[in-house]
């Protein structure tokens, strides 16, 4: 590689890293406890007692209460509100009902209720003021809504450019050294330079995947809007121009679920979107079915059921952009391969923190040096240290 | 651990192998449970073990 191209890549690496480092450090630090979100919840709240342990609320198993009964119990605790979502579980009879003041209520006005489908008991009503929720909000959008999400997505793109340019610089730097070389006894700068390189290169695939899937996740809102205006509108064309169905005329959920199961046999529902919300039309229950492997579990197929009559309207797999979003979620959160995978996720997250921290240290240490001196450092693998 | 100039391939052979393994690990657990989960733990354990090995064997 010529000195001028090393110089160009060095400058790209320096500036993309500098702009995103503080935000990436925040994402890595808030992300660390979020990896163990479920475990922390169980530790702090205890595992809830259920009537039929191990029976999935998403199933048709005997002993599970009708959905209409669950909904009636949920709405009785939230008088005057309307149903927005009903979501199921594959491991326990627990399920959630989301309510709000209006069918199109925004996220901030929604309330969540957790119920046991085997007993009808209200288990909890999680609030949004816990530490974990604070961390999630900070991690997702820094409390700034969509602009915050898109901003963090842009930081993720810069992070990707920083990774790519770092890999390019790895080549001239390592030319004379064996893989894994760590010169820890010469100078502090050389030690951190070698750690920065080693951790960066071994965690490469993980940082690229978690970074890019994070970027895709920040596009969730526009992706869903696109699905609603393109796909959903096409599926419910016969209902175009009709007035929205008022909640007082919503029909039986069990009847709707039966029609949906008939249309998509062999699958279990993940959640139902109610009329007027972001996941359905103004007239339909949208029953989102999932497959039975960790992969197809994420690839949802909605069955649209007329919410008044309970008759089937249409079912189509989600388009590729929704599938990409759905697959980005597990790859970003690391919550799909059991506890050992979560632990590896945490270690790789710690690696990333060290990469970011050492990068910052390397920059702060020689800020006043010329770019040429730093390029010489890359070229010689740190043998020629920049002076001043 | 100085050695004569390595070719680009020599510099990147191990990093590429680690990256390919990590990618296999990331995808394996997504496609099913059981042995696929175990494969993902082993494959994603490799980058972590590589750092441990370097700290023990390649420190100077």
Coordinates of C-alpha atoms in Angstrom, one line a residue:
Chain A
X1 CA 0.0 0.0 0.0
X2 CA 1.4 3.4 -0.9
X3 CA 1.9 6.0 1.8
X4 CA -0.7 8.3 0.4
X5 CA -3.4 5.6 0.5
X6 CA -2.4 4.7 4.0
X7 CA -2.8 8.3 4.9
X8 CA -6.2 8.5 3.3
X9 CA -7.5 5.4 5.1
X10 CA -5.9 6.7 8.4
X11 CA -7.8 9.9 8.1
X12 CA -11.1 8.1 7.3
X13 CA -10.5 5.8 10.3
X14 CA -9.6 8.7 12.6
X15 CA -12.6 10.9 11.8
X16 CA -15.4 8.3 11.5
X17 CA -14.2 6.8 14.8
X18 CA -13.9 10.2 16.6
X19 CA -17.5 11.2 15.6
X20 CA -19.1 8.0 16.7
X21 CA -17.0 6.8 19.6
X22 CA -18.9 8.6 22.4
X23 CA -22.2 7.3 21.2
X24 CA -20.9 3.8 20.6
X25 CA -19.5 3.8 24.1
X26 CA -22.9 4.8 25.4
X27 CA -24.5 2.0 23.3
X28 CA -22.0 -0.6 24.5
X29 CA -22.5 0.4 28.1
X30 CA -26.3 0.5 28.0
X31 CA -26.4 -2.6 25.8
X32 CA -24.4 -4.7 28.3
X33 CA -27.2 -5.0 31.0
X34 CA -29.8 -5.2 28.2
X35 CA -28.3 -8.5 27.0
X36 CA -29.4 -10.0 30.3
X37 CA -32.8 -8.2 30.4
X38 CA -34.9 -11.4 30.9
X39 CA -32.5 -12.8 33.6
X40 CA -32.4 -9.4 35.5
X41 CA -36.2 -9.2 35.4
X42 CA -36.6 -12.7 36.9
X43 CA -34.0 -11.9 39.6
X44 CA -35.6 -8.6 40.6
X45 CA -39.3 -9.6 40.3
X46 CA -39.1 -13.4 40.8
X47 CA -40.5 -15.9 38.3
X48 CA -44.3 -15.4 38.2
X49 CA -46.6 -18.3 39.5
X50 CA -48.8 -19.6 36.7
X51 CA -51.7 -22.1 36.6
X52 CA -50.3 -24.4 33.9
X53 CA -46.5 -24.1 33.8
X54 CA -45.0 -24.8 30.4
X55 CA -48.3 -24.5 28.4
X56 CA -47.8 -21.9 25.7
X57 CA -50.4 -19.1 25.7
X58 CA -50.0 -19.0 21.9
X59 CA -51.3 -22.6 21.6
X60 CA -54.7 -24.2 21.5
X61 CA -54.0 -26.4 24.5
X62 CA -56.9 -27.5 26.6
X63 CA -57.2 -25.6 29.9
X64 CA -56.4 -22.2 28.3
X65 CA -59.2 -19.6 28.7
X66 CA -60.9 -18.0 25.7
X67 CA -59.3 -14.9 24.4
X68 CA -62.5 -13.0 24.9
X69 CA -62.4 -13.8 28.6
X70 CA -58.8 -12.6 28.9
X71 CA -59.7 -9.4 27.1
X72 CA -62.7 -8.7 29.3
X73 CA -60.6 -9.1 32.4
X74 CA -57.9 -6.9 31.0
X75 CA -60.3 -4.1 30.0
X76 CA -62.0 -4.3 33.4
X77 CA -58.8 -3.1 35.0
X78 CA -58.5 -0.3 32.4
X79 CA -62.0 1.3 32.3
X80 CA -62.7 3.5 29.3
X81 CA -59.7 2.2 27.3
X82 CA -59.7 0.2 24.1
X83 CA -57.6 -2.8 23.1
X84 CA -54.5 -2.2 21.0
X85 CA -52.4 -5.4 21.1
X86 CA -52.7 -8.9 22.4
X87 CA -49.4 -10.9 22.5
X88 CA -48.6 -14.5 23.2
X89 CA -45.8 -16.6 24.6
X90 CA -44.4 -19.9 23.4
X91 CA -43.1 -21.1 26.8
X92 CA -45.7 -20.2 29.4
X93 CA -49.4 -19.4 29.7
X94 CA -48.5 -15.7 30.2
X95 CA -49.7 -13.2 27.7
X96 CA -49.9 -9.5 27.4
X97 CA -52.7 -7.1 26.5
X98 CA -51.9 -3.5 25.5
X99 CA -54.6 -0.9 25.9
X100 CA -54.9 2.8 25.3
X101 CA -57.3 5.7 25.2
X102 CA -57.9 5.5 21.5
X103 CA -57.3 2.9 18.7
X104 CA -54.4 5.0 17.3
X105 CA -52.9 5.9 20.7
X106 CA -49.1 6.6 20.6
X107 CA -46.7 4.4 22.5
X108 CA -46.4 6.9 25.4
X109 CA -50.2 6.5 26.2
X110 CA -50.3 2.7 26.0
X111 CA -50.5 0.5 29.1
X112 CA -49.3 -3.1 29.3
X113 CA -51.0 -5.9 31.3
X114 CA -49.6 -9.3 31.8
X115 CA -52.2 -12.0 32.4
X116 CA -52.2 -15.8 32.9
X117 CA -54.2 -17.5 30.2
X118 CA -54.7 -20.6 32.4
X119 CA -56.2 -18.8 35.3
X120 CA -57.3 -15.4 34.0
X121 CA -55.3 -13.8 36.8
X122 CA -53.7 -10.4 36.2
X123 CA -50.0 -11.1 36.9
X124 CA -48.5 -7.6 36.6
X125 CA -48.8 -4.3 34.9
X126 CA -45.2 -3.4 34.0
X127 CA -44.6 0.3 34.2
X128 CA -42.1 2.3 32.2
X129 CA -40.1 3.8 35.0
X130 CA -37.6 1.0 35.8
X131 CA -33.9 1.2 35.3
X132 CA -34.0 -1.4 32.5
X133 CA -36.6 0.7 30.7
X134 CA -34.5 3.8 31.1
X135 CA -31.5 2.0 29.7
X136 CA -33.5 0.6 26.7
X137 CA -34.9 4.1 25.9
X138 CA -31.4 5.6 26.1
X139 CA -30.0 2.8 23.9
X140 CA -32.8 3.1 21.3
X141 CA -33.3 6.8 20.8
X142 CA -31.8 8.8 23.7
X143 CA -35.3 9.9 24.6
X144 CA -35.6 11.8 21.3
X145 CA -38.0 9.6 19.4
X146 CA -37.6 8.9 15.7
X147 CA -34.9 11.6 15.1
X148 CA -32.9 10.0 18.0
X149 CA -33.3 6.6 16.5
X150 CA -32.2 7.7 13.0
X151 CA -29.3 9.7 14.5
X152 CA -28.0 6.6 16.3
X153 CA -28.5 4.7 13.0
X154 CA -26.2 7.2 11.3
X155 CA -23.6 6.7 14.1
X156 CA -23.9 3.0 13.4
X157 CA -23.0 3.6 9.7
X158 CA -20.0 5.7 10.7
X159 CA -19.0 2.8 13.1
X160 CA -19.1 0.4 10.1
X161 CA -16.9 2.7 8.0
X162 CA -14.5 3.0 11.0
X163 CA -14.3 -0.8 11.2
X164 CA -13.7 -1.2 7.5
X165 CA -10.9 1.4 7.4
X166 CA -9.5 -0.2 10.6
X167 CA -9.2 -3.5 8.8
X168 CA -7.5 -1.8 5.8
X169 CA -4.9 -0.3 8.2
X170 CA -4.4 -3.6 9.9
X171 CA -2.6 -4.8 6.7
X172 CA 0.4 -2.4 6.7
X173 CA 0.5 -2.4 10.5
X174 CA 0.8 -6.2 10.8
X175 CA 3.1 -6.8 7.8
X176 CA 6.1 -7.6 10.0
X177 CA 4.3 -9.2 13.0
X178 CA 2.6 -12.5 13.6
X179 CA -1.1 -12.7 14.3
X180 CA -1.8 -11.9 18.0
X181 CA 1.4 -10.1 18.8
X182 CA 1.0 -8.1 22.0
X183 CA 4.0 -5.9 22.9
X184 CA 3.1 -5.2 26.4
X185 CA 6.4 -4.5 28.0
X186 CA 7.8 -1.7 25.8
X187 CA 5.5 1.3 26.1
X188 CA 2.0 1.9 27.2
X189 CA 1.1 3.3 23.7
X190 CA 2.5 0.2 21.9
X191 CA 0.6 -2.1 24.3
X192 CA -2.8 -0.4 23.6
X193 CA -2.0 -0.2 19.9
X194 CA -1.6 -3.9 19.8
X195 CA -4.7 -4.6 21.9
X196 CA -6.7 -2.2 19.8
X197 CA -5.6 -4.1 16.7
X198 CA -6.0 -7.6 18.1
X199 CA -9.5 -7.0 19.6
X200 CA -10.6 -5.1 16.6
X201 CA -9.7 -7.9 14.2
X202 CA -11.0 -10.9 16.2
X203 CA -14.3 -9.2 17.0
X204 CA -14.6 -8.0 13.3
X205 CA -17.5 -10.2 12.2
X206 CA -19.5 -9.6 15.5
X207 CA -19.0 -5.8 15.5
X208 CA -20.1 -5.6 11.8
X209 CA -23.2 -7.8 12.3
X210 CA -24.3 -6.1 15.6
X211 CA -23.5 -2.6 14.1
X212 CA -25.4 -3.1 10.9
X213 CA -28.3 -4.9 12.4
X214 CA -28.5 -2.0 14.9
X215 CA -28.7 0.4 12.0
X216 CA -31.5 -1.7 10.4
X217 CA -33.4 -1.7 13.8
X218 CA -33.3 2.1 13.8
X219 CA -35.4 2.0 10.6
X220 CA -38.2 0.1 12.3
X221 CA -40.7 3.0 12.2
X222 CA -40.3 3.9 8.5
X223 CA -40.2 0.2 7.6
X224 CA -43.5 -0.4 9.3
X225 CA -45.1 2.7 7.7
X226 CA -44.0 1.4 4.3
X227 CA -45.6 -2.0 5.0
X228 CA -48.9 -0.3 6.1
X229 CA -49.1 2.0 3.1
X230 CA -48.0 -0.6 0.5
X231 CA -48.8 -4.1 1.6
X232 CA -51.6 -3.6 4.1
X233 CA -53.5 -1.2 1.9
X234 CA -53.3 -3.8 -0.9
X235 CA -54.6 -6.5 1.3
X236 CA -57.6 -4.5 2.5
X237 CA -58.4 -2.7 -0.8
X238 CA -62.1 -3.8 -0.5
X239 CA -62.3 -1.7 2.8
X240 CA -60.8 1.5 1.3
X241 CA -62.9 4.5 2.0
X242 CA -64.9 2.9 4.7
X243 CA -65.2 4.6 8.1
X244 CA -63.1 3.2 10.9
X245 CA -64.7 0.4 12.9
X246 CA -65.5 1.7 16.4
X247 CA -64.3 -0.5 19.3
X248 CA -67.9 -1.0 20.5
X249 CA -68.5 -3.1 17.3
X250 CA -65.4 -5.3 17.7
X251 CA -66.5 -9.0 17.4
X252 CA -65.3 -12.1 19.2
X253 CA -61.5 -12.6 19.3
X254 CA -61.9 -16.4 19.5
X255 CA -63.9 -16.5 16.4
X256 CA -61.4 -14.3 14.6
X257 CA -58.5 -16.5 15.9
X258 CA -60.3 -19.6 14.7
X259 CA -60.7 -18.1 11.1
X260 CA -57.1 -17.1 11.2
X261 CA -55.9 -20.6 12.3
X262 CA -58.0 -22.1 9.5
X263 CA -56.3 -19.9 6.9
X264 CA -52.8 -20.5 8.2
X265 CA -52.9 -24.0 9.7
X266 CA -49.9 -25.4 11.7
X267 CA -48.7 -22.1 13.0
X268 CA -49.1 -20.3 16.3
X269 CA -49.9 -16.6 16.7
X270 CA -47.3 -14.2 18.1
X271 CA -49.6 -11.2 18.5
X272 CA -52.8 -9.6 17.3
X273 CA -52.9 -6.0 16.1
X274 CA -56.2 -4.3 16.7
X275 CA -58.0 -2.0 14.2
X276 CA -56.7 1.5 13.8
X277 CA -53.2 0.8 15.1
X278 CA -49.8 0.6 13.3
X279 CA -50.1 -3.1 12.7
X280 CA -53.6 -3.3 11.2
X281 CA -56.2 -1.6 9.1
X282 CA -59.1 0.4 10.5
X283 CA -61.4 -2.7 10.2
X284 CA -59.2 -5.7 10.9
X285 CA -57.8 -7.9 13.6
X286 CA -54.3 -8.7 12.2
X287 CA -53.2 -12.0 13.6
X288 CA -49.5 -12.4 13.2
X289 CA -48.4 -16.0 12.9
X290 CA -44.9 -17.3 13.5
X291 CA -43.0 -20.4 12.4
X292 CA -41.6 -22.9 14.8
X293 CA -37.8 -22.5 14.5
X294 CA -35.8 -19.6 15.9
X295 CA -35.6 -18.4 12.3
X296 CA -39.2 -18.7 11.2
X297 CA -40.4 -17.6 14.6
X298 CA -39.2 -14.1 13.5
X299 CA -40.7 -14.2 10.0
X300 CA -44.3 -13.3 10.6
X301 CA -47.3 -13.8 8.4
X302 CA -50.3 -11.7 9.2
X303 CA -53.8 -13.0 8.6
X304 CA -56.3 -10.2 8.4
X305 CA -59.7 -10.9 9.9
X306 CA -62.7 -8.6 9.6
X307 CA -63.0 -7.4 13.2
X308 CA -66.7 -7.1 13.1
X309 CA -67.8 -10.3 11.4
X310 CA -64.7 -12.6 12.2
X311 CA -64.4 -13.6 8.5
X312 CA -61.0 -14.0 6.8
X313 CA -59.9 -11.3 4.4
X314 CA -56.3 -12.0 3.3
X315 CA -52.9 -13.4 4.5
X316 CA -49.5 -12.6 2.9
X317 CA -46.0 -13.1 4.2
X318 CA -44.3 -9.8 5.3
X319 CA -42.2 -8.2 2.5
X320 CA -38.4 -8.5 2.4
X321 CA -37.8 -5.2 4.2
X322 CA -39.9 -6.4 7.2
X323 CA -38.2 -9.8 7.1
X324 CA -34.8 -8.0 7.2
X325 CA -35.9 -6.0 10.2
X326 CA -37.3 -9.1 11.9
X327 CA -34.0 -11.0 11.4
X328 CA -31.9 -8.0 12.5
X329 CA -33.5 -8.0 15.9
X330 CA -32.1 -11.3 17.3
X331 CA -28.7 -10.7 15.6
X332 CA -28.5 -7.4 17.4
X333 CA -29.8 -8.5 20.8
X334 CA -28.1 -11.9 20.9
X335 CA -31.2 -13.4 22.6
X336 CA -31.6 -16.5 20.5
X337 CA -29.1 -19.0 21.5
X338 CA -29.4 -19.5 25.2
X339 CA -27.4 -18.1 28.1
X340 CA -23.9 -19.1 26.7
X341 CA -24.6 -17.0 23.6
X342 CA -25.6 -14.1 25.8
X343 CA -22.4 -14.4 27.8
X344 CA -20.3 -14.4 24.6
X345 CA -22.3 -11.4 23.5
X346 CA -21.3 -9.7 26.7
X347 CA -17.6 -10.6 26.3
X348 CA -17.6 -9.3 22.7
X349 CA -19.4 -6.1 23.9
X350 CA -16.6 -5.7 26.5
X351 CA -14.0 -6.2 23.7
X352 CA -15.8 -3.4 21.8
X353 CA -15.6 -1.1 24.8
X354 CA -11.8 -1.7 25.1
X355 CA -11.5 -1.1 21.3
X356 CA -13.3 2.2 21.6
X357 CA -11.5 3.2 24.8
X358 CA -8.0 2.3 23.5
X359 CA -8.8 4.2 20.2
X360 CA -9.6 7.2 22.2
X361 CA -6.5 6.8 24.3
X362 CA -4.3 6.5 21.2
X363 CA -5.8 9.6 19.7
X364 CA -5.6 11.7 22.9
X365 CA -2.0 10.7 23.5
X366 CA -0.7 12.0 20.2
X367 CA -3.2 14.6 19.3
X368 CA -0.6 17.3 18.6
X369 CA 1.6 15.1 16.4
X370 CA 1.5 15.4 12.6
X371 CA -0.6 13.0 10.5
X372 CA 2.6 12.0 8.7
X373 CA 4.1 10.8 12.0
X374 CA 1.0 8.8 12.8
X375 CA 1.0 7.3 9.3
X376 CA 4.7 6.3 9.8
X377 CA 3.5 4.5 13.0
X378 CA 0.9 2.5 11.1
X379 CA 3.4 1.7 8.3
X380 CA 6.1 0.4 10.8
X381 CA 3.7 -1.4 13.1
X382 CA 4.4 1.0 15.9
X383 CA 8.2 0.5 15.7
X384 CA 8.6 4.2 14.8
X385 CA 6.7 6.0 17.5
X386 CA 5.4 9.5 16.8
X387 CA 7.3 12.1 18.7
X388 CA 6.0 15.2 20.6
Chain B
X1 CA 7.9 -11.6 17.0
X2 CA 9.4 -9.8 14.0
X3 CA 9.4 -11.7 10.8
X4 CA 10.1 -10.9 7.1
X5 CA 7.3 -9.1 5.3
X6 CA 4.2 -11.2 5.1
X7 CA 2.0 -11.3 2.1
X8 CA -1.6 -9.9 2.4
X9 CA -2.8 -13.4 2.5
X10 CA -0.5 -14.3 5.5
X11 CA -1.7 -11.2 7.4
X12 CA -5.4 -12.0 6.9
X13 CA -5.6 -15.8 6.9
X14 CA -6.3 -16.2 10.6
X15 CA -8.6 -13.1 10.8
X16 CA -10.6 -14.3 7.9
X17 CA -10.9 -17.8 9.4
X18 CA -12.1 -16.3 12.7
X19 CA -14.6 -14.0 10.9
X20 CA -16.0 -16.9 8.9
X21 CA -16.4 -19.0 12.0
X22 CA -18.1 -16.1 13.9
X23 CA -20.5 -15.7 11.0
X24 CA -21.3 -19.4 11.0
X25 CA -21.9 -19.1 14.8
X26 CA -24.1 -16.1 14.4
X27 CA -26.3 -17.8 11.9
X28 CA -26.3 -21.4 13.3
X29 CA -28.4 -20.6 16.4
X30 CA -30.9 -18.6 14.3
X31 CA -31.8 -21.6 12.2
X32 CA -32.7 -24.0 15.0
X33 CA -32.1 -25.1 18.6
X34 CA -30.1 -27.9 20.2
X35 CA -26.8 -28.7 18.4
X36 CA -27.0 -25.5 16.4
X37 CA -26.9 -23.5 19.6
X38 CA -23.9 -25.5 20.7
X39 CA -22.2 -24.9 17.4
X40 CA -22.8 -21.1 17.8
X41 CA -21.2 -21.2 21.3
X42 CA -18.1 -22.9 20.0
X43 CA -17.8 -20.7 16.9
X44 CA -18.3 -17.4 18.7
X45 CA -16.1 -18.7 21.5
X46 CA -13.2 -18.7 19.0
X47 CA -12.5 -14.9 19.0
X48 CA -12.6 -14.8 22.8
X49 CA -10.2 -17.8 23.0
X50 CA -7.9 -16.2 20.4
X51 CA -7.4 -13.2 22.6
X52 CA -6.8 -15.4 25.6
X53 CA -4.2 -17.4 23.6
X54 CA -2.5 -14.2 22.4
X55 CA -2.2 -12.8 25.9
X56 CA -0.6 -16.1 27.0
X57 CA 1.5 -17.0 24.0
X58 CA 2.2 -13.8 22.1
X59 CA 3.0 -11.4 24.8
X60 CA 6.4 -9.8 24.7

